[in-house]
């Protein structure tokens, strides 16, 4: 079992920055994929950024050039640095981890941290 705990959300003005953290209860070195999703009110949950165990990253088009995902295996933590925030980035942000096995995957989710971008 993997427990994920997010932190770092809050209220920020447009153009500001926040750094989200996701602390895992296990060694993340062997977790294949870790990432951040977000869900705005009335919208579906969407993938924001993902990082593999080898360090490969993926970003949604809407955040490319503004957000950076990173992982610190020694601290069992994944980060999401968010710069140049826009009101449309307002959402609940969820940490996600996926263990990949030959015949199946196991997904884990944190409880979320709220990011509000408003003046």
CSV table of C-alpha atoms in Angstrom, one decimal:
chain,number,residue,atom,x,y,z
A,1,UNK,CA,0.0,0.0,0.0
A,2,UNK,CA,1.2,3.5,-0.9
A,3,UNK,CA,0.0,6.6,0.9
A,4,UNK,CA,0.4,10.0,-0.7
A,5,UNK,CA,0.1,13.3,1.2
A,6,UNK,CA,0.0,16.5,-0.7
A,7,UNK,CA,0.9,19.9,0.6
A,8,UNK,CA,1.7,23.4,-0.6
A,9,UNK,CA,-1.7,24.5,-2.0
A,10,UNK,CA,-3.2,27.9,-1.2
A,11,UNK,CA,-4.3,31.2,-2.5
A,12,UNK,CA,-2.1,33.1,-4.9
A,13,UNK,CA,-2.5,36.0,-7.2
A,14,UNK,CA,-2.3,35.7,-11.0
A,15,UNK,CA,1.3,35.5,-12.1
A,16,UNK,CA,2.4,34.1,-8.8
A,17,UNK,CA,4.1,30.8,-7.9
A,18,UNK,CA,3.4,27.8,-5.7
A,19,UNK,CA,5.3,24.6,-5.1
A,20,UNK,CA,3.3,21.5,-4.4
A,21,UNK,CA,4.8,18.5,-2.6
A,22,UNK,CA,3.7,14.9,-2.5
A,23,UNK,CA,5.2,12.8,0.2
A,24,UNK,CA,4.9,9.0,-0.2
A,25,UNK,CA,4.9,6.5,2.5
A,26,UNK,CA,7.2,4.1,0.7
A,27,UNK,CA,10.4,4.3,-1.3
A,28,UNK,CA,9.4,5.9,-4.6
A,29,UNK,CA,12.5,4.6,-6.4
A,30,UNK,CA,10.6,1.6,-7.6
A,31,UNK,CA,7.3,3.4,-8.5
A,32,UNK,CA,7.1,3.6,-12.2
A,33,UNK,CA,5.1,6.8,-12.6
A,34,UNK,CA,4.3,9.6,-10.4
A,35,UNK,CA,2.3,12.6,-11.3
A,36,UNK,CA,-0.1,15.4,-10.6
A,37,UNK,CA,-3.7,15.6,-11.7
A,38,UNK,CA,-6.2,18.4,-11.1
A,39,UNK,CA,-9.9,18.8,-11.0
A,40,UNK,CA,-11.7,22.1,-11.3
A,41,UNK,CA,-15.3,22.5,-10.2
A,42,UNK,CA,-17.6,21.0,-12.7
A,43,UNK,CA,-14.8,19.6,-14.8
A,44,UNK,CA,-13.2,16.2,-15.2
A,45,UNK,CA,-10.0,15.3,-13.5
A,46,UNK,CA,-7.1,15.9,-15.9
A,47,UNK,CA,-3.4,15.0,-16.0
A,48,UNK,CA,-1.1,18.0,-15.4
A,49,UNK,CA,2.3,16.4,-15.3
A,50,UNK,CA,4.0,13.0,-14.9
A,51,UNK,CA,7.5,11.8,-14.2
A,52,UNK,CA,8.8,8.3,-14.7
A,53,UNK,CA,11.2,6.4,-12.5
A,54,UNK,CA,13.9,7.1,-15.1
A,55,UNK,CA,13.1,10.9,-15.0
A,56,UNK,CA,11.2,11.3,-18.2
A,57,UNK,CA,8.5,13.9,-17.9
A,58,UNK,CA,5.2,14.7,-19.6
A,59,UNK,CA,3.2,17.9,-19.3
A,60,UNK,CA,-0.3,18.9,-20.4
A,61,UNK,CA,-0.2,21.6,-23.1
A,62,UNK,CA,-1.9,24.1,-20.8
A,63,UNK,CA,1.0,24.1,-18.4
A,64,UNK,CA,4.1,23.6,-20.6
A,65,UNK,CA,6.7,26.1,-19.9
A,66,UNK,CA,5.1,27.2,-16.6
A,67,UNK,CA,5.1,24.0,-14.5
A,68,UNK,CA,7.9,21.7,-13.6
A,69,UNK,CA,7.6,18.3,-12.0
A,70,UNK,CA,10.5,16.7,-10.2
A,71,UNK,CA,11.2,13.9,-7.8
A,72,UNK,CA,13.6,13.4,-4.9
A,73,UNK,CA,13.9,9.7,-4.3
A,74,UNK,CA,15.9,10.2,-1.2
A,75,UNK,CA,13.0,12.1,0.4
A,76,UNK,CA,10.3,10.0,-1.3
A,77,UNK,CA,8.8,13.2,-2.5
A,78,UNK,CA,7.5,14.5,-5.8
A,79,UNK,CA,7.2,18.3,-6.4
A,80,UNK,CA,5.2,20.4,-8.8
A,81,UNK,CA,6.7,23.9,-9.2
A,82,UNK,CA,4.0,26.2,-10.7
A,83,UNK,CA,5.0,29.6,-12.1
A,84,UNK,CA,3.0,32.2,-13.9
A,85,UNK,CA,-0.2,30.9,-12.4
A,86,UNK,CA,-3.5,31.8,-14.1
A,87,UNK,CA,-7.0,31.8,-12.8
A,88,UNK,CA,-7.8,28.8,-14.9
A,89,UNK,CA,-5.2,26.8,-12.9
A,90,UNK,CA,-7.6,27.0,-9.9
A,91,UNK,CA,-8.4,23.4,-9.0
A,92,UNK,CA,-7.9,20.6,-6.5
A,93,UNK,CA,-4.5,19.1,-7.2
A,94,UNK,CA,-4.0,15.4,-6.6
A,95,UNK,CA,-0.9,13.3,-6.4
A,96,UNK,CA,-0.9,10.0,-8.3
A,97,UNK,CA,1.4,7.0,-8.3
A,98,UNK,CA,1.3,4.0,-10.5
A,99,UNK,CA,3.0,0.7,-10.1
A,100,UNK,CA,3.2,-1.2,-13.3
A,101,UNK,CA,3.2,-5.0,-13.3
A,102,UNK,CA,3.2,-7.4,-16.3
A,103,UNK,CA,-0.5,-8.0,-16.2
A,104,UNK,CA,-1.9,-5.1,-14.4
A,105,UNK,CA,-1.3,-1.6,-12.8
A,106,UNK,CA,-2.0,-0.4,-9.3
A,107,UNK,CA,-3.0,3.3,-8.9
A,108,UNK,CA,-2.7,5.3,-5.7
A,109,UNK,CA,-4.1,8.8,-5.0
A,110,UNK,CA,-3.6,11.5,-2.5
A,111,UNK,CA,-6.5,13.4,-1.0
A,112,UNK,CA,-5.7,16.6,-2.8
A,113,UNK,CA,-4.6,20.1,-2.1
A,114,UNK,CA,-6.5,23.2,-3.2
A,115,UNK,CA,-4.9,25.8,-5.4
A,116,UNK,CA,-6.8,29.1,-5.9
A,117,UNK,CA,-5.5,31.7,-8.3
A,118,UNK,CA,-7.3,34.9,-7.8
A,119,UNK,CA,-6.7,38.6,-7.3
